[in-house]
Amino acid sequence: MKNKKNRNYIILIGILILYFVMSSSSINDKQMVYGEMQSHYIIQKLVDGLILYKDIVPLYGPVFYQIGAFLGLLGVPYAGFKIIMLCIAVLSAILVFFITKQVFEDSNIAVVSAGIYLFLPIHYGVAPVFHPDSFAVLFILGSTFFLLKQTKTSLILAGIISASAIFVKIPVIPIVIAPIIFFIIYRKKIGIYYTIPLVIIFLVIFILITELNSNNDNIKFIIDLLITNPDNPFNILKDFVWIEGMAVLLSIIGFVIYLKNKNKNKMIIFITISSTMSV
């Protein structure tokens, strides 16, 4: 059993190294995509003092450009941004491994899950890009890792991490709220250790950001964008099927298998269902 466990850890390390080597080709500014160009353009203007934080409408999350500006002020070059994002991808895969191992109680499934996560087309192509998605995924996986342990300390850490995820990418809110619904339905009082830090940190940061960015009504901007989005819904659905369809299909298959074979950790069921509402 111990040899099998060690073997799986060695395989995991091999997968992580393979991913990092294969993705290293992305450390090239000639391969920069439009969304990344826009992010780096705004970040550089913040670094140079040509625009202020109050001039930015945070489409994704209020602190995303601030993270980039902080790295820019430290003198991190374009290649450095790429390496940071690749490290985030590797850390996320490690979390996927340990979360899956805890849920399925099988390190073989955990290794396969980490490999699928890293080399899934939507992740493999986007992970090296400086984008809020990768930050949000890392925070959500970190929160899930601690949530599944359901100790007082782990729940406090999960609440703190979940609050951070919201300000990196706003649409993760359904996933962040799902554990609270779980605690309410199953009347688990220990859930207050997750809820209280989450609410307090959210309110404090929200008030701070509102004060810094008082010139923009960011909530109204997001609502208006959703209502007046000129894109054809059919095209959006088609893009979703082609780009995220494989990930959704695999998640549904895994979810069905889990429900069929396991009935221990219901928390993961709430998180899984809520993840389909986050984009």
CSV table of C-alpha atoms in Angstrom, one decimal:
chain,number,residue,atom,x,y,z
A,1,MET,CA,0.0,0.0,0.0
A,2,LYS,CA,2.8,2.4,0.9
A,3,ASN,CA,4.6,1.6,-2.4
A,4,LYS,CA,1.4,2.3,-4.3
A,5,LYS,CA,1.0,5.6,-2.5
A,6,ASN,CA,4.6,6.6,-3.3
A,7,ARG,CA,4.2,5.6,-6.9
A,8,ASN,CA,1.2,7.9,-7.3
A,9,TYR,CA,3.1,10.8,-5.8
A,10,ILE,CA,6.0,10.2,-8.2
A,11,ILE,CA,3.5,10.0,-11.1
A,12,LEU,CA,1.9,13.3,-9.9
A,13,ILE,CA,5.3,15.0,-9.8
A,14,GLY,CA,6.1,13.7,-13.3
A,15,ILE,CA,2.7,15.1,-14.6
A,16,LEU,CA,3.4,18.5,-13.0
A,17,ILE,CA,6.9,18.7,-14.5
A,18,LEU,CA,5.6,17.6,-17.9
A,19,TYR,CA,2.9,20.3,-17.8
A,20,PHE,CA,5.4,23.0,-16.8
A,21,VAL,CA,7.9,22.0,-19.6
A,22,MET,CA,5.2,21.9,-22.3
A,23,SER,CA,3.6,25.2,-21.2
A,24,SER,CA,7.0,27.0,-21.0
A,25,SER,CA,6.6,27.9,-24.7
A,26,SER,CA,3.9,30.4,-23.6
A,27,ILE,CA,6.7,32.5,-22.1
A,28,ASN,CA,6.8,34.6,-25.2
A,29,ASP,CA,5.2,38.0,-25.7
A,30,LYS,CA,4.7,37.3,-29.4
A,31,GLN,CA,2.0,34.8,-28.4
A,32,MET,CA,0.1,37.3,-26.3
A,33,VAL,CA,-3.7,37.1,-26.8
A,34,TYR,CA,-6.1,40.1,-26.9
A,35,GLY,CA,-7.5,39.7,-23.4
A,36,GLU,CA,-3.9,39.5,-22.0
A,37,MET,CA,-2.9,42.6,-23.9
A,38,GLN,CA,-5.7,44.5,-22.5
A,39,SER,CA,-4.9,43.5,-18.9
A,40,HIS,CA,-1.2,44.3,-19.3
A,41,TYR,CA,-2.0,47.6,-20.9
A,42,ILE,CA,-4.2,48.7,-18.0
A,43,ILE,CA,-1.7,47.4,-15.5
A,44,GLN,CA,1.2,49.3,-17.1
A,45,LYS,CA,-0.9,52.5,-17.0
A,46,LEU,CA,-1.5,52.0,-13.3
A,47,VAL,CA,2.2,51.4,-12.7
A,48,ASP,CA,3.2,54.5,-14.7
A,49,GLY,CA,0.6,56.6,-12.8
A,50,LEU,CA,-1.2,57.5,-16.0
A,51,ILE,CA,-4.5,56.3,-14.6
A,52,LEU,CA,-5.8,55.8,-11.1
A,53,TYR,CA,-7.7,52.9,-9.6
A,54,LYS,CA,-10.9,55.0,-9.5
A,55,ASP,CA,-10.7,55.3,-13.3
A,56,ILE,CA,-11.1,51.5,-13.7
A,57,VAL,CA,-14.3,49.6,-14.1
A,58,PRO,CA,-13.5,46.2,-12.6
A,59,LEU,CA,-15.3,43.9,-15.0
A,60,TYR,CA,-14.0,40.7,-13.4
A,61,GLY,CA,-13.1,41.5,-9.8
A,62,PRO,CA,-12.1,44.7,-8.0
A,63,VAL,CA,-8.6,43.6,-7.1
A,64,PHE,CA,-7.4,41.9,-10.3
A,65,TYR,CA,-5.7,44.9,-11.8
A,66,GLN,CA,-4.3,45.8,-8.4
A,67,ILE,CA,-2.5,42.5,-8.2
A,68,GLY,CA,-1.0,43.1,-11.6
A,69,ALA,CA,0.0,46.6,-10.7
A,70,PHE,CA,1.7,45.4,-7.5
A,71,LEU,CA,3.7,42.9,-9.5
A,72,GLY,CA,4.5,45.6,-12.1
A,73,LEU,CA,5.8,47.9,-9.3
A,74,LEU,CA,8.1,45.1,-8.2
A,75,GLY,CA,9.6,45.0,-11.6
A,76,VAL,CA,8.2,41.7,-12.7
A,77,PRO,CA,8.7,41.3,-16.5
A,78,TYR,CA,6.2,39.7,-18.9
A,79,ALA,CA,8.0,36.3,-18.5
A,80,GLY,CA,7.6,36.7,-14.8
A,81,PHE,CA,3.9,37.1,-15.1
A,82,LYS,CA,3.8,33.9,-17.2
A,83,ILE,CA,5.9,31.9,-14.7
A,84,ILE,CA,3.6,33.1,-11.8
A,85,MET,CA,0.5,31.9,-13.7
A,86,LEU,CA,2.1,28.5,-14.5
A,87,CYS,CA,3.0,28.1,-10.8
A,88,ILE,CA,-0.7,28.9,-9.9
A,89,ALA,CA,-1.8,26.2,-12.4
A,90,VAL,CA,0.6,23.7,-10.7
A,91,LEU,CA,-0.6,24.6,-7.2
A,92,SER,CA,-4.2,24.2,-8.4
A,93,ALA,CA,-3.5,20.8,-9.8
A,94,ILE,CA,-1.9,19.8,-6.4
A,95,LEU,CA,-5.1,20.9,-4.7
A,96,VAL,CA,-7.2,18.9,-7.2
A,97,PHE,CA,-5.2,15.9,-6.3
A,98,PHE,CA,-5.7,16.2,-2.6
A,99,ILE,CA,-9.4,17.2,-2.9
A,100,THR,CA,-10.1,14.2,-5.1
A,101,LYS,CA,-8.1,11.9,-2.9
A,102,GLN,CA,-10.2,13.0,0.1
A,103,VAL,CA,-13.5,12.7,-1.7
A,104,PHE,CA,-13.0,9.4,-3.5
A,105,GLU,CA,-10.5,7.9,-1.0
A,106,ASP,CA,-8.4,6.7,-4.0
A,107,SER,CA,-5.1,8.2,-5.0
A,108,ASN,CA,-5.3,6.6,-8.5
A,109,ILE,CA,-8.4,8.7,-9.2
A,110,ALA,CA,-6.6,11.7,-7.7
A,111,VAL,CA,-3.7,11.4,-10.1
A,112,VAL,CA,-5.9,11.0,-13.1
A,113,SER,CA,-8.0,14.0,-12.0
A,114,ALA,CA,-4.9,16.2,-11.6
A,115,GLY,CA,-3.7,15.2,-15.1
A,116,ILE,CA,-7.1,15.9,-16.7
A,117,TYR,CA,-7.3,19.2,-15.0
A,118,LEU,CA,-3.9,20.3,-16.2
A,119,PHE,CA,-4.2,19.2,-19.8
A,120,LEU,CA,-7.9,19.9,-20.4
A,121,PRO,CA,-8.0,22.2,-23.5
A,122,ILE,CA,-9.7,25.1,-21.8
A,123,HIS,CA,-7.3,25.1,-18.9
A,124,TYR,CA,-4.1,24.2,-20.9
A,125,GLY,CA,-4.7,27.2,-23.2
A,126,VAL,CA,-5.8,29.8,-20.7
A,127,ALA,CA,-3.8,29.0,-17.6
A,128,PRO,CA,-0.6,30.8,-18.6
A,129,VAL,CA,-2.6,33.9,-19.4
A,130,PHE,CA,-2.7,36.6,-16.8
A,131,HIS,CA,-6.4,36.4,-16.1
A,132,PRO,CA,-8.6,36.4,-13.1
A,133,ASP,CA,-10.0,32.9,-13.8
A,134,SER,CA,-6.8,31.2,-12.7
A,135,PHE,CA,-6.6,33.2,-9.4
A,136,ALA,CA,-10.3,32.5,-8.7
A,137,VAL,CA,-9.9,28.8,-9.4
A,138,LEU,CA,-6.9,28.6,-7.0
A,139,PHE,CA,-8.9,30.3,-4.3
A,140,ILE,CA,-12.0,28.2,-4.8
A,141,LEU,CA,-9.9,25.0,-4.7
A,142,GLY,CA,-8.1,26.2,-1.6
A,143,SER,CA,-11.4,26.9,0.1
A,144,THR,CA,-12.8,23.6,-0.9
A,145,PHE,CA,-9.8,21.8,0.4
A,146,PHE,CA,-10.3,23.3,3.9
A,147,LEU,CA,-14.1,23.0,3.7
A,148,LEU,CA,-14.0,19.3,3.3
A,149,LYS,CA,-12.0,18.9,6.6
A,150,GLN,CA,-14.8,20.7,8.5
A,151,THR,CA,-12.8,21.6,11.6
A,152,LYS,CA,-13.1,25.0,13.2
A,153,THR,CA,-9.7,26.2,12.0
A,154,SER,CA,-10.1,24.8,8.5
A,155,LEU,CA,-13.5,26.5,8.1
A,156,ILE,CA,-12.1,29.9,9.2
A,157,LEU,CA,-9.4,29.5,6.6
A,158,ALA,CA,-12.0,28.5,4.0
A,159,GLY,CA,-14.1,31.6,4.8
A,160,ILE,CA,-11.1,33.9,4.4
A,161,ILE,CA,-10.0,32.3,1.1
A,162,SER,CA,-13.6,32.4,-0.3
A,163,ALA,CA,-13.9,36.1,0.5
A,164,SER,CA,-10.7,36.7,-1.4
A,165,ALA,CA,-12.0,34.7,-4.4
A,166,ILE,CA,-15.0,37.1,-4.7
A,167,PHE,CA,-12.8,40.1,-5.2
A,168,VAL,CA,-10.7,38.4,-7.8
A,169,LYS,CA,-13.7,37.3,-9.9
A,170,ILE,CA,-17.2,38.3,-8.9
A,171,PRO,CA,-19.1,35.4,-10.6
A,172,VAL,CA,-17.7,32.8,-8.1
A,173,ILE,CA,-20.3,34.0,-5.6
A,174,PRO,CA,-22.6,31.0,-6.1
A,175,ILE,CA,-19.8,28.6,-5.2
A,176,VAL,CA,-18.9,30.7,-2.1
A,177,ILE,CA,-22.6,30.7,-0.9
A,178,ALA,CA,-23.1,27.0,-1.5
A,179,PRO,CA,-21.4,25.8,1.7
A,180,ILE,CA,-23.6,28.2,3.7
A,181,ILE,CA,-26.7,26.6,2.2
A,182,PHE,CA,-25.2,23.2,3.1
A,183,PHE,CA,-24.7,24.2,6.7
A,184,ILE,CA,-28.2,25.6,7.0
A,185,ILE,CA,-30.0,22.6,5.4
A,186,TYR,CA,-28.1,20.1,7.6
A,187,ARG,CA,-28.2,22.3,10.6
A,188,LYS,CA,-24.5,22.3,11.2
A,189,LYS,CA,-23.7,25.0,13.7
A,190,ILE,CA,-20.0,24.6,12.9
A,191,GLY,CA,-20.8,26.5,9.7
A,192,ILE,CA,-20.6,29.8,11.6
A,193,TYR,CA,-16.8,29.4,11.5
A,194,TYR,CA,-17.0,29.7,7.7
A,195,THR,CA,-19.8,32.2,7.4
A,196,ILE,CA,-18.6,34.9,9.9
A,197,PRO,CA,-15.1,35.4,8.5
A,198,LEU,CA,-16.5,35.4,5.0
A,199,VAL,CA,-19.1,38.0,5.7
A,200,ILE,CA,-16.8,40.2,7.8
A,201,ILE,CA,-13.9,40.2,5.3
A,202,PHE,CA,-16.3,40.7,2.4
A,203,LEU,CA,-17.9,43.8,4.0
A,204,VAL,CA,-14.6,45.3,5.0
A,205,ILE,CA,-13.0,45.0,1.6
A,206,PHE,CA,-16.3,46.0,-0.2
A,207,ILE,CA,-16.5,49.2,1.9
A,208,LEU,CA,-12.8,49.9,1.2
A,209,ILE,CA,-13.1,49.4,-2.5
A,210,THR,CA,-16.3,51.5,-2.7
A,211,GLU,CA,-14.4,54.4,-1.1
A,212,LEU,CA,-11.4,54.0,-3.4
A,213,ASN,CA,-13.6,53.7,-6.5
A,214,SER,CA,-16.5,55.9,-5.6
A,215,ASN,CA,-16.5,57.5,-9.1
A,216,ASN,CA,-17.8,54.3,-10.7
A,217,ASP,CA,-21.0,52.5,-10.0
A,218,ASN,CA,-19.5,49.0,-10.7
A,219,ILE,CA,-22.6,47.0,-9.7
A,220,LYS,CA,-24.7,49.0,-12.1
A,221,PHE,CA,-22.1,48.5,-14.8
A,222,ILE,CA,-22.2,44.7,-14.5
A,223,ILE,CA,-26.0,44.6,-14.5
A,224,ASP,CA,-26.2,46.9,-17.5
A,225,LEU,CA,-23.7,44.6,-19.3
A,226,LEU,CA,-25.7,41.5,-18.6
A,227,ILE,CA,-28.9,43.2,-19.8
A,228,THR,CA,-27.6,45.0,-22.8
A,229,ASN,CA,-25.0,42.5,-24.0
A,230,PRO,CA,-25.2,42.7,-27.8
A,231,ASP,CA,-23.9,39.2,-28.4
A,232,ASN,CA,-26.3,36.7,-29.8
A,233,PRO,CA,-27.3,34.1,-27.1
A,234,PHE,CA,-27.0,31.3,-29.7
A,235,ASN,CA,-23.4,32.2,-30.4
A,236,ILE,CA,-22.7,32.4,-26.7
A,237,LEU,CA,-24.2,28.9,-26.2
A,238,LYS,CA,-22.3,27.5,-29.2
A,239,ASP,CA,-19.0,28.9,-27.8
A,240,PHE,CA,-19.8,27.4,-24.4
A,241,VAL,CA,-20.4,23.9,-25.9
A,242,TRP,CA,-17.2,24.0,-27.9
A,243,ILE,CA,-14.9,25.5,-25.3
A,244,GLU,CA,-16.3,24.4,-21.9
A,245,GLY,CA,-18.4,21.6,-23.1
A,246,MET,CA,-15.8,18.9,-22.5
A,247,ALA,CA,-15.1,20.1,-19.0
A,248,VAL,CA,-18.8,20.2,-18.1
A,249,LEU,CA,-19.3,16.7,-19.7
A,250,LEU,CA,-16.5,15.2,-17.7
A,251,SER,CA,-17.7,16.9,-14.5
A,252,ILE,CA,-21.2,15.5,-14.9
A,253,ILE,CA,-19.8,12.0,-15.5
A,254,GLY,CA,-17.7,12.2,-12.4
A,255,PHE,CA,-20.6,13.6,-10.4
A,256,VAL,CA,-22.9,10.8,-11.4
A,257,ILE,CA,-20.2,8.2,-10.6
A,258,TYR,CA,-19.6,9.8,-7.2
A,259,LEU,CA,-23.3,9.8,-6.3
A,260,LYS,CA,-23.6,6.2,-7.3
A,261,ASN,CA,-20.6,4.9,-5.3
A,262,LYS,CA,-20.2,7.4,-2.4
A,263,ASN,CA,-22.5,9.1,0.0
A,264,LYS,CA,-20.2,10.4,2.6
A,265,ASN,CA,-19.2,13.9,1.9
A,266,LYS,CA,-22.3,15.8,0.8
A,267,MET,CA,-20.5,19.2,0.9
A,268,ILE,CA,-18.8,18.4,-2.4
A,269,ILE,CA,-22.2,17.9,-4.0
A,270,PHE,CA,-23.3,21.4,-3.1
A,271,ILE,CA,-20.0,22.9,-4.4
A,272,THR,CA,-20.3,20.9,-7.7
A,273,ILE,CA,-23.8,22.0,-8.4
A,274,SER,CA,-23.1,25.6,-7.6
A,275,SER,CA,-20.0,25.6,-9.9
A,276,THR,CA,-22.2,25.3,-13.0
A,277,MET,CA,-23.7,28.7,-12.1
A,278,SER,CA,-20.3,30.4,-12.0
A,279,VAL,CA,-18.5,31.6,-15.1
